[in-house]
Coordinates of C-alpha atoms and ligand atoms in Angstrom, one line a residue:
X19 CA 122.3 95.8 102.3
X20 CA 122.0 98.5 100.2
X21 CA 121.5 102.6 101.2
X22 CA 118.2 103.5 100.5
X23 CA 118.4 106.6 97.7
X24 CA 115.7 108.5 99.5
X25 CA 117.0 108.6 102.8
X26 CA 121.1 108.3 102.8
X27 CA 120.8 112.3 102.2
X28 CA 119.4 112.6 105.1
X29 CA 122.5 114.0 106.9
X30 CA 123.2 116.2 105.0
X31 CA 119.9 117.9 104.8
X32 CA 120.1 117.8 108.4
X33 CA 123.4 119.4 108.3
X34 CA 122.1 122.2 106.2
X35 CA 118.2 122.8 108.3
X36 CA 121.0 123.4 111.4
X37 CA 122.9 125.9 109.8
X38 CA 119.7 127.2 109.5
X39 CA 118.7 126.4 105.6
X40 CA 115.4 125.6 104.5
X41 CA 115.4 122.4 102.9
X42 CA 112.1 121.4 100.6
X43 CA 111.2 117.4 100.8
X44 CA 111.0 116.2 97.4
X45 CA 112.9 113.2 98.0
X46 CA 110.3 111.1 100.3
X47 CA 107.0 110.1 99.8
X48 CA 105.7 111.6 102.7
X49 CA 102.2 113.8 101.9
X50 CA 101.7 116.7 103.9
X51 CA 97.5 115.7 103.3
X52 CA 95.7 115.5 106.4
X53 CA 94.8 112.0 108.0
X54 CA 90.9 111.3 107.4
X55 CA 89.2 112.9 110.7
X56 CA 87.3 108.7 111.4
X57 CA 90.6 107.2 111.5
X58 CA 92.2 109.2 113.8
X59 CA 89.1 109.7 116.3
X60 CA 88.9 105.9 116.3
X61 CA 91.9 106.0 117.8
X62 CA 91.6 109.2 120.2
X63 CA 88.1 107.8 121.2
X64 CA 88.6 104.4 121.8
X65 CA 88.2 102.5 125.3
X66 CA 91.2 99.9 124.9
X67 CA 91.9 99.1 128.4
X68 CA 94.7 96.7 126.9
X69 CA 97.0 97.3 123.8
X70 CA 97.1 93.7 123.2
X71 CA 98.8 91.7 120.4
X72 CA 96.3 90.9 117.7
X73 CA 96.1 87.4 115.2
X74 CA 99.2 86.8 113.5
X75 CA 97.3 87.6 110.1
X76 CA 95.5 90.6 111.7
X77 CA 92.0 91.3 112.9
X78 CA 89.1 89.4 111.7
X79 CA 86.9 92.5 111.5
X80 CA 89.5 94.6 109.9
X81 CA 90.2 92.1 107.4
X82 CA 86.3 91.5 106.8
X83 CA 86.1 95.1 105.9
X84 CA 89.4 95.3 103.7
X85 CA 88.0 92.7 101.7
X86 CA 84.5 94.8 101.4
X87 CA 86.9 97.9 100.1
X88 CA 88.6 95.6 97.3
X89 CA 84.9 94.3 96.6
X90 CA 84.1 98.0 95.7
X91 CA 87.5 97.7 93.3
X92 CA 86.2 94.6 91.6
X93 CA 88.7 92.5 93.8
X94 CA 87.0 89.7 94.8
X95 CA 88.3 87.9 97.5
X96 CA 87.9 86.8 101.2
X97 CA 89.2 88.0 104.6
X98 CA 90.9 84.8 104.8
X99 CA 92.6 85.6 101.6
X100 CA 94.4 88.9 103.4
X101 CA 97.2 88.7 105.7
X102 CA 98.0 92.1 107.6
X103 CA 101.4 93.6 107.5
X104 CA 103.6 96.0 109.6
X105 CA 103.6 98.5 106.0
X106 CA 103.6 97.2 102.8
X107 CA 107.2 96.7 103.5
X108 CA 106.7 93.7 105.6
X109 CA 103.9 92.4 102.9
X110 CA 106.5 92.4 100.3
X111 CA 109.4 91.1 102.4
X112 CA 107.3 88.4 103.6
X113 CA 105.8 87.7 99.9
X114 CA 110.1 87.1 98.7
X115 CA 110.6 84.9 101.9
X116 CA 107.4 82.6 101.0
X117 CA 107.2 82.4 96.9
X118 CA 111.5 82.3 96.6
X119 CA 114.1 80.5 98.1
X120 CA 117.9 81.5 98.3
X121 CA 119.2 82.2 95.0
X122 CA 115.4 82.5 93.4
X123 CA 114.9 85.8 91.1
X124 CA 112.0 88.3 90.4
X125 CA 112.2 90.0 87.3
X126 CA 111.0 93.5 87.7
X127 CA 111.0 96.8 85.7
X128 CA 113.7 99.4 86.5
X129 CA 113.6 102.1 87.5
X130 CA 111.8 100.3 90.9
X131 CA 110.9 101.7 94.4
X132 CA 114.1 101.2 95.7
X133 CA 113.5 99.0 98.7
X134 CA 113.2 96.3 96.5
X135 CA 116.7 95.9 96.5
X136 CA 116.5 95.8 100.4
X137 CA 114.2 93.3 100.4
X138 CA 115.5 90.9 97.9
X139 CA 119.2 91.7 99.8
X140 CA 117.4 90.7 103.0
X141 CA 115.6 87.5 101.4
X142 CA 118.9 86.1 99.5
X143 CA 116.7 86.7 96.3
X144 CA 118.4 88.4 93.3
X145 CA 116.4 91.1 91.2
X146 CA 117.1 90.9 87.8
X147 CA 116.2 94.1 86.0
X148 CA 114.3 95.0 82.9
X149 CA 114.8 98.4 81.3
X150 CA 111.6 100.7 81.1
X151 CA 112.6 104.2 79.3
X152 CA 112.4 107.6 80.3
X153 CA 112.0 108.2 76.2
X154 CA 109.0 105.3 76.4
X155 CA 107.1 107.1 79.6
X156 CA 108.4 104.2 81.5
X157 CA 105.7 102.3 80.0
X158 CA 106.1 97.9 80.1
X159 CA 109.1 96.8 78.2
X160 CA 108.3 94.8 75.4
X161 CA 107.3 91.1 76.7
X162 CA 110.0 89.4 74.9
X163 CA 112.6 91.1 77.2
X164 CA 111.2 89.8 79.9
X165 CA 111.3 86.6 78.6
X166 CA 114.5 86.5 77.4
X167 CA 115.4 86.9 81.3
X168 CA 113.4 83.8 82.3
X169 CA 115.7 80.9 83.8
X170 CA 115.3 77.8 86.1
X171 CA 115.7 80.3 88.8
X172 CA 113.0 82.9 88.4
X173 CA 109.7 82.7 90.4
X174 CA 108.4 86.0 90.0
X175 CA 107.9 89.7 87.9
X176 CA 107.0 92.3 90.3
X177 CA 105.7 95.4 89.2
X178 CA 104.6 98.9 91.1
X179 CA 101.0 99.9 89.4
X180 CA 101.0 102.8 89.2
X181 CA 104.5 103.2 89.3
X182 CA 106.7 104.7 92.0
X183 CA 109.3 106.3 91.0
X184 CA 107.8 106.7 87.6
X185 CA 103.8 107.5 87.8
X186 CA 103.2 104.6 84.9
X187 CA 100.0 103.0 85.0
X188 CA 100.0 99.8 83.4
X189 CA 96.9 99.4 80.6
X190 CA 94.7 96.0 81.0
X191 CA 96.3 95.0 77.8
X192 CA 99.7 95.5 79.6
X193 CA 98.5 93.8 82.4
X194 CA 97.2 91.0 80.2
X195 CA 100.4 90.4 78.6
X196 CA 101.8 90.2 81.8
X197 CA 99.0 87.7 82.7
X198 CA 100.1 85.1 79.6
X199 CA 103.9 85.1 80.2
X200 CA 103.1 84.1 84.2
X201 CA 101.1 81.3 82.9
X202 CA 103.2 80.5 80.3
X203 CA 106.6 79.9 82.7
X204 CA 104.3 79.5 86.1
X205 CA 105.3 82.6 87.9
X206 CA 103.6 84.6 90.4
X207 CA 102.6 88.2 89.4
X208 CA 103.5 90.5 92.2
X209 CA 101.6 93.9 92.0
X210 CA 102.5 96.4 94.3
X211 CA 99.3 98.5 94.2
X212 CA 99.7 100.9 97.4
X213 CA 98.9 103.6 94.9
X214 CA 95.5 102.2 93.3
X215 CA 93.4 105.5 94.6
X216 CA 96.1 107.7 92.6
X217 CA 94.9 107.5 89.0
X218 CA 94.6 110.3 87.2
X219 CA 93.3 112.2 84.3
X220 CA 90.1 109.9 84.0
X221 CA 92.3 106.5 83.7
X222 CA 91.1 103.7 85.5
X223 CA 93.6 100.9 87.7
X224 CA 93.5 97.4 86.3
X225 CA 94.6 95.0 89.7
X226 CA 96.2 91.9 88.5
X227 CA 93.3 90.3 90.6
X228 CA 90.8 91.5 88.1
X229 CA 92.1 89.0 85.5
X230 CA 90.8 85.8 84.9
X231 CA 92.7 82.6 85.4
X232 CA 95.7 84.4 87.5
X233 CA 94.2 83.0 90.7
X234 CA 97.2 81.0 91.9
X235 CA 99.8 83.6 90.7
X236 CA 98.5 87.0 91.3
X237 CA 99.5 88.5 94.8
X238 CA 99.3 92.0 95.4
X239 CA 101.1 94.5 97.9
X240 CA 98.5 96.9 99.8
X241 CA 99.3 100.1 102.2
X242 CA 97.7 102.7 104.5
X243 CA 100.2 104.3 104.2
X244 CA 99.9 106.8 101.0
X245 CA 96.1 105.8 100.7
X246 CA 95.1 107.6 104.1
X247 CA 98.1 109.7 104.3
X248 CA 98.5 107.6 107.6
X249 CA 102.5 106.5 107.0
X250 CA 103.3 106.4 110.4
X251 CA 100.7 104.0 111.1
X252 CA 102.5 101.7 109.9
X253 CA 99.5 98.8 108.0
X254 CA 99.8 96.8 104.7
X255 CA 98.8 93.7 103.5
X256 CA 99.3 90.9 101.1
X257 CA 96.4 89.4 99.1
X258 CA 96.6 86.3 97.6
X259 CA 93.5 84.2 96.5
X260 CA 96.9 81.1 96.6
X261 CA 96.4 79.0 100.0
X262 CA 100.0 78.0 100.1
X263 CA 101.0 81.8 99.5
X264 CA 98.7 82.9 102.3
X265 CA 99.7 79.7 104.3
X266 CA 103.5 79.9 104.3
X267 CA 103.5 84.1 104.6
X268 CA 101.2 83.5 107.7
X269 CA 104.1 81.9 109.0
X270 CA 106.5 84.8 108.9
X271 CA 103.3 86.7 110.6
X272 CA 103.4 84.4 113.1
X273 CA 107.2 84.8 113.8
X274 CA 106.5 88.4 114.3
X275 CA 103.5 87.8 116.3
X276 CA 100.9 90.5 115.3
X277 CA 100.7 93.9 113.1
X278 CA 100.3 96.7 115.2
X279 CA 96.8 96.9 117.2
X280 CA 96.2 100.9 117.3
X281 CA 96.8 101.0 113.9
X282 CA 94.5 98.6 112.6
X283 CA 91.8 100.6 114.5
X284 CA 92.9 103.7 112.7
X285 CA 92.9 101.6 109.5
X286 CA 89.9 99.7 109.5
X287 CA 87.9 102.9 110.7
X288 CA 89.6 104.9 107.4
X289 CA 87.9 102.5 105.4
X290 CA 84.8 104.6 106.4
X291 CA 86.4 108.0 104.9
X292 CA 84.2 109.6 102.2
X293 CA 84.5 109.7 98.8
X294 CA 85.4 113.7 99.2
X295 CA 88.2 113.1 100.8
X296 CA 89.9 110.9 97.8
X297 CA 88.3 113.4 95.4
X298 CA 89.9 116.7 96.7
X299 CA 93.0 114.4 97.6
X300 CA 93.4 113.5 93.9
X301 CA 92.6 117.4 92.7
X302 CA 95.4 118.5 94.7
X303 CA 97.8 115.9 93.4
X304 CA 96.7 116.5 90.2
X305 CA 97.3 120.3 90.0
X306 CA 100.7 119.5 91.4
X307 CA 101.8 117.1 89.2
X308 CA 100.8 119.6 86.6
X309 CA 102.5 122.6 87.7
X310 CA 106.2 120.0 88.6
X311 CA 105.6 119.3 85.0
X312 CA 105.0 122.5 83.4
X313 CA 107.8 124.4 85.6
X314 CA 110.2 122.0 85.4
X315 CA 110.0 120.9 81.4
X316 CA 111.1 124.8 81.0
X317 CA 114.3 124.1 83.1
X318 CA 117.1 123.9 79.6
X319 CA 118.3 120.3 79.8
X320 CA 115.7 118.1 81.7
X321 CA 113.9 116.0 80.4
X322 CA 110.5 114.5 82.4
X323 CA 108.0 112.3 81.5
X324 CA 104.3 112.8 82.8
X325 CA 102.9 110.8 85.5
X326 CA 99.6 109.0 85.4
X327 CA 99.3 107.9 88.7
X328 CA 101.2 107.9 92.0
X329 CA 102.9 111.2 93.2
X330 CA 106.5 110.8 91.9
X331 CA 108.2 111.9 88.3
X332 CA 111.4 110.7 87.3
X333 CA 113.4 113.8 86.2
X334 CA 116.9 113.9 83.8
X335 CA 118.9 116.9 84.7
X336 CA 121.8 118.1 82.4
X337 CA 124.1 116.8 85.0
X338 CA 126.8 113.8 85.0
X339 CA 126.3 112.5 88.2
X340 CA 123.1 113.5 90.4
X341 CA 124.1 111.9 93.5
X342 CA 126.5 114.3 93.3
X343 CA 124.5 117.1 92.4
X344 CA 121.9 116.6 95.1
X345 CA 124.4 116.4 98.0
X346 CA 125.8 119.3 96.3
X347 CA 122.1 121.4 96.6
X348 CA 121.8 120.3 100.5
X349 CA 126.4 121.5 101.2
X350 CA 127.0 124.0 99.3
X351 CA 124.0 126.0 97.8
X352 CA 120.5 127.7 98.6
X353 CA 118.6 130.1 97.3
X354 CA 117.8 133.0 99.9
X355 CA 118.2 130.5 102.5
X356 CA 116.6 127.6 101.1
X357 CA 117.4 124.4 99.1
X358 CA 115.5 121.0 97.7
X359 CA 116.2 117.8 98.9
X360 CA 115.8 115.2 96.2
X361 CA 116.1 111.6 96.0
X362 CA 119.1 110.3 93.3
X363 CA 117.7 107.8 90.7
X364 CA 120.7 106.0 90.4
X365 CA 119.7 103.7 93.7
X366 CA 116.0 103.0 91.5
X367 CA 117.8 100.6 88.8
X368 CA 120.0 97.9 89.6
X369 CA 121.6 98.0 86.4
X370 CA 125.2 99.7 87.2
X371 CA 125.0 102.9 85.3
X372 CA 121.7 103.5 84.7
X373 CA 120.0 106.3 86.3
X374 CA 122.9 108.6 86.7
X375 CA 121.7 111.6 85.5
X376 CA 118.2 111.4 87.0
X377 CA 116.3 112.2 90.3
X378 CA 113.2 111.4 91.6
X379 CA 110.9 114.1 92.9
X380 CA 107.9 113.7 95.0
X381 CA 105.0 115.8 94.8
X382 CA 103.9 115.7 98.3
X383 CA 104.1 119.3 98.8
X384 CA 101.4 122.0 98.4
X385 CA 101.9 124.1 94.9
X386 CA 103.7 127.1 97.0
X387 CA 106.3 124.7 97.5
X388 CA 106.5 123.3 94.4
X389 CA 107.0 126.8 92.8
X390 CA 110.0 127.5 94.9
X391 CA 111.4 124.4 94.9
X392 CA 111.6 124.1 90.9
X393 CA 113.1 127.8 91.1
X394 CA 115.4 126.5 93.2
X395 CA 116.4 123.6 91.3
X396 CA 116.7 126.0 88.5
X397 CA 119.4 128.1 89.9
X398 CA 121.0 125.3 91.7
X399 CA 121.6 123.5 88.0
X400 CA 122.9 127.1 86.7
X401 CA 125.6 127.2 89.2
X402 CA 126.7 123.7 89.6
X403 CA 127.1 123.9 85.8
X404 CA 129.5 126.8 86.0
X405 CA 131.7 125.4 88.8
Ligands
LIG511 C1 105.8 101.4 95.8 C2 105.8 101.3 97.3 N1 105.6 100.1 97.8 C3 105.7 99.9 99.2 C4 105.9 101.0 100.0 C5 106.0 100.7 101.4 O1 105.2 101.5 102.2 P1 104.7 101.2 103.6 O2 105.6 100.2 104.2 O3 104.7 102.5 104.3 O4 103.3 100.6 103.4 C6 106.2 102.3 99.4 C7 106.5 103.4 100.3 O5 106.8 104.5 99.9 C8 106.1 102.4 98.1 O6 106.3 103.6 97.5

């Protein structure tokens, strides 16, 4: 099972906040935006007199709502086409354990979230990369790539739309290409969409579910968790207009009995939150992403390419090894008292040697943050290059 990049650190950065450091998060998606007021009073205000399991699959009325909110995304499909998961974690390890069996592969675009790995490690499944480039934007490799990666064995491409750890958003002709190879070798299309509401500069999200004739192959990957900023409350789902998909994952939901009940109250009453609230979320992410740009495209050496969706960039820093490097920034260095925390890139491909000289930073912090971090990153690079 592999370390995940964006946590192993963790020790370290602990190490360094009790020697009484400041370490900047730039290395986990976890937004410091509020948690829309109806979700949480739905919880604080509730008269559950019993926290009781819930259906396997999840609430009938949540799930009758959920598919309401996709109805508004020109997603059309039923509550009985949703399963609810622990996270999108669970909807994507339960999606490998019912489309693949031991030894199956997925093909998917690298760099890739990198709990993909995890789950494919934990489902026996083998991930077989395709290179997107830094130089490209990240944007779709060319289709015959992925086909020249197509055995007996492969059941699946997975991609993340818009892209963590890259901020790509896949165009409908992308997304269409995608579409005819599925058919073509009769794969599933996983999308992992948990960052739909994060689109920006006046692009729109294409869902695989919006094309035509992908009905048995399309499945996509949903979360609270970035959507709401409600991480912690731990809800997903899988969506699959495929009965045998839904069937056999409702199986593994079974095995785990039920998704947790608070948090599909929180979740089903956040699909009241107003329009405002994803308006001023997405201005704030937007401002960010531009000033992580601008600041850090003046740092000599590192190369970044601009995010259209999601709240991550890929950066390349004139280093050799930036696992290194970023253990490095949380041992031995700060900046009057403070230091970043980033997650190393390396861990995002699963080609061996790819990545080594990038990191991925997450722009969950406010612009303040941002600022200081970037200067820190700055003088951090200055030094390590002069050891
Ligand atoms: C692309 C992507 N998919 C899935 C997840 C899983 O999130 P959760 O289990 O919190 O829904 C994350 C979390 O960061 C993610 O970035």
């Amino acid at each position: 099972m592999p370390q995940s990049p964006i946590r192993k650190l963790v020790p370290y950065a602990e190490d360094a906040k009790k020697r009484g450091v400041k370490v900047y998060h730039l290395n986990i998606g976890q937004p410091d935006i509020k948690t829309p007021e109806v979700a949480l009073n739905a919880v604080k205000h509730n008269n559950l007199e019993i926290v009781e399991y819930s259906r396997s699959e999840g609430s009938e009325e949540y799930r009758t709502k959920l598919a309401g909110y996709y109805a508004k995304n020109n997603i059309h499909v039923k509550a009985t086409d949703i399963i609810i998961t622990t996270g999108g974690s669970e909807a994507l390890l339960f999606t490998f354990g019912s489309i693949m069996d031991a030894g199956d592969e997925v093909i998917i675009p690298e760099p890739f979230y990198a709990n993909y790995n995890g789950f494919s490690v934990a489902s026996g499944v083998n991930v077989v990369p395709v290179v997107s480039k830094i130089d490209d934007n990240f944007g779709l490799p060319p289709i015959e790539d992925f086909e020249k990666l197509i055995t007996s064995n492969t059941k699946a491409i997975l991609i993340c739309n818009p892209g963590n750890p890259t901020g790509y958003l896949y165009s409908k002709d992308e997304i269409k290409k995608l579409a005819k190879i599925v058919n073509k070798h009769d794969l599933f299309l996983i999308a992992d969409e948990v960052y739909r509401e994060f689109v920006y500069d006046g692009e729109k999200h294409h869902s695989v579910m919006e094309v035509n004739g992908l009905e048995e192959q399309a499945i996509i990957i949903d979360s609270v968790s970035k959507r709401y900023s409600m991480c912690g409350a731990r809800i997903g789902c899988i969506v699959s207009k495929n009965k045998q998909v839904i069937e056999t994952a409702l199986k593994f939901a079974q095995a785990r009995l039920s998704p947790p009940t608070y948090a599909q109250i929180a979740s089903e009453a956040a699909l009241e939150t107003p329009q405002s609230y994803f308006d001023e979320v997405k201005a704030e992410y937007v401002d960010r992403r531009n000033m992580l740009i601008q600041e850090l495209k003046k740092i000599d050496g590192v190369k970044v390419a601009k995010p259209k969706g999601a709240f991550y960039c890929i950066a390349e820093l004139p280093v050799k090894n930036a696992d290194d490097f970023s253990q490095w920034l949380l041992e031995k260095f700060n900046l009057n008292g403070e230091t970043v925390m980033v997650a190393p890139a390396a861990g995002f491909y699963s080609t061996p040697g790819l990545g080594l000289n990038q990191v991925r930073i997450a722009y969950v912090l406010k612009k303040d943050d941002l600022v200081a971090s970037v200067k820190i990153l700055k003088e951090a690079l200055k030094k390590y290059n002069s050891l």
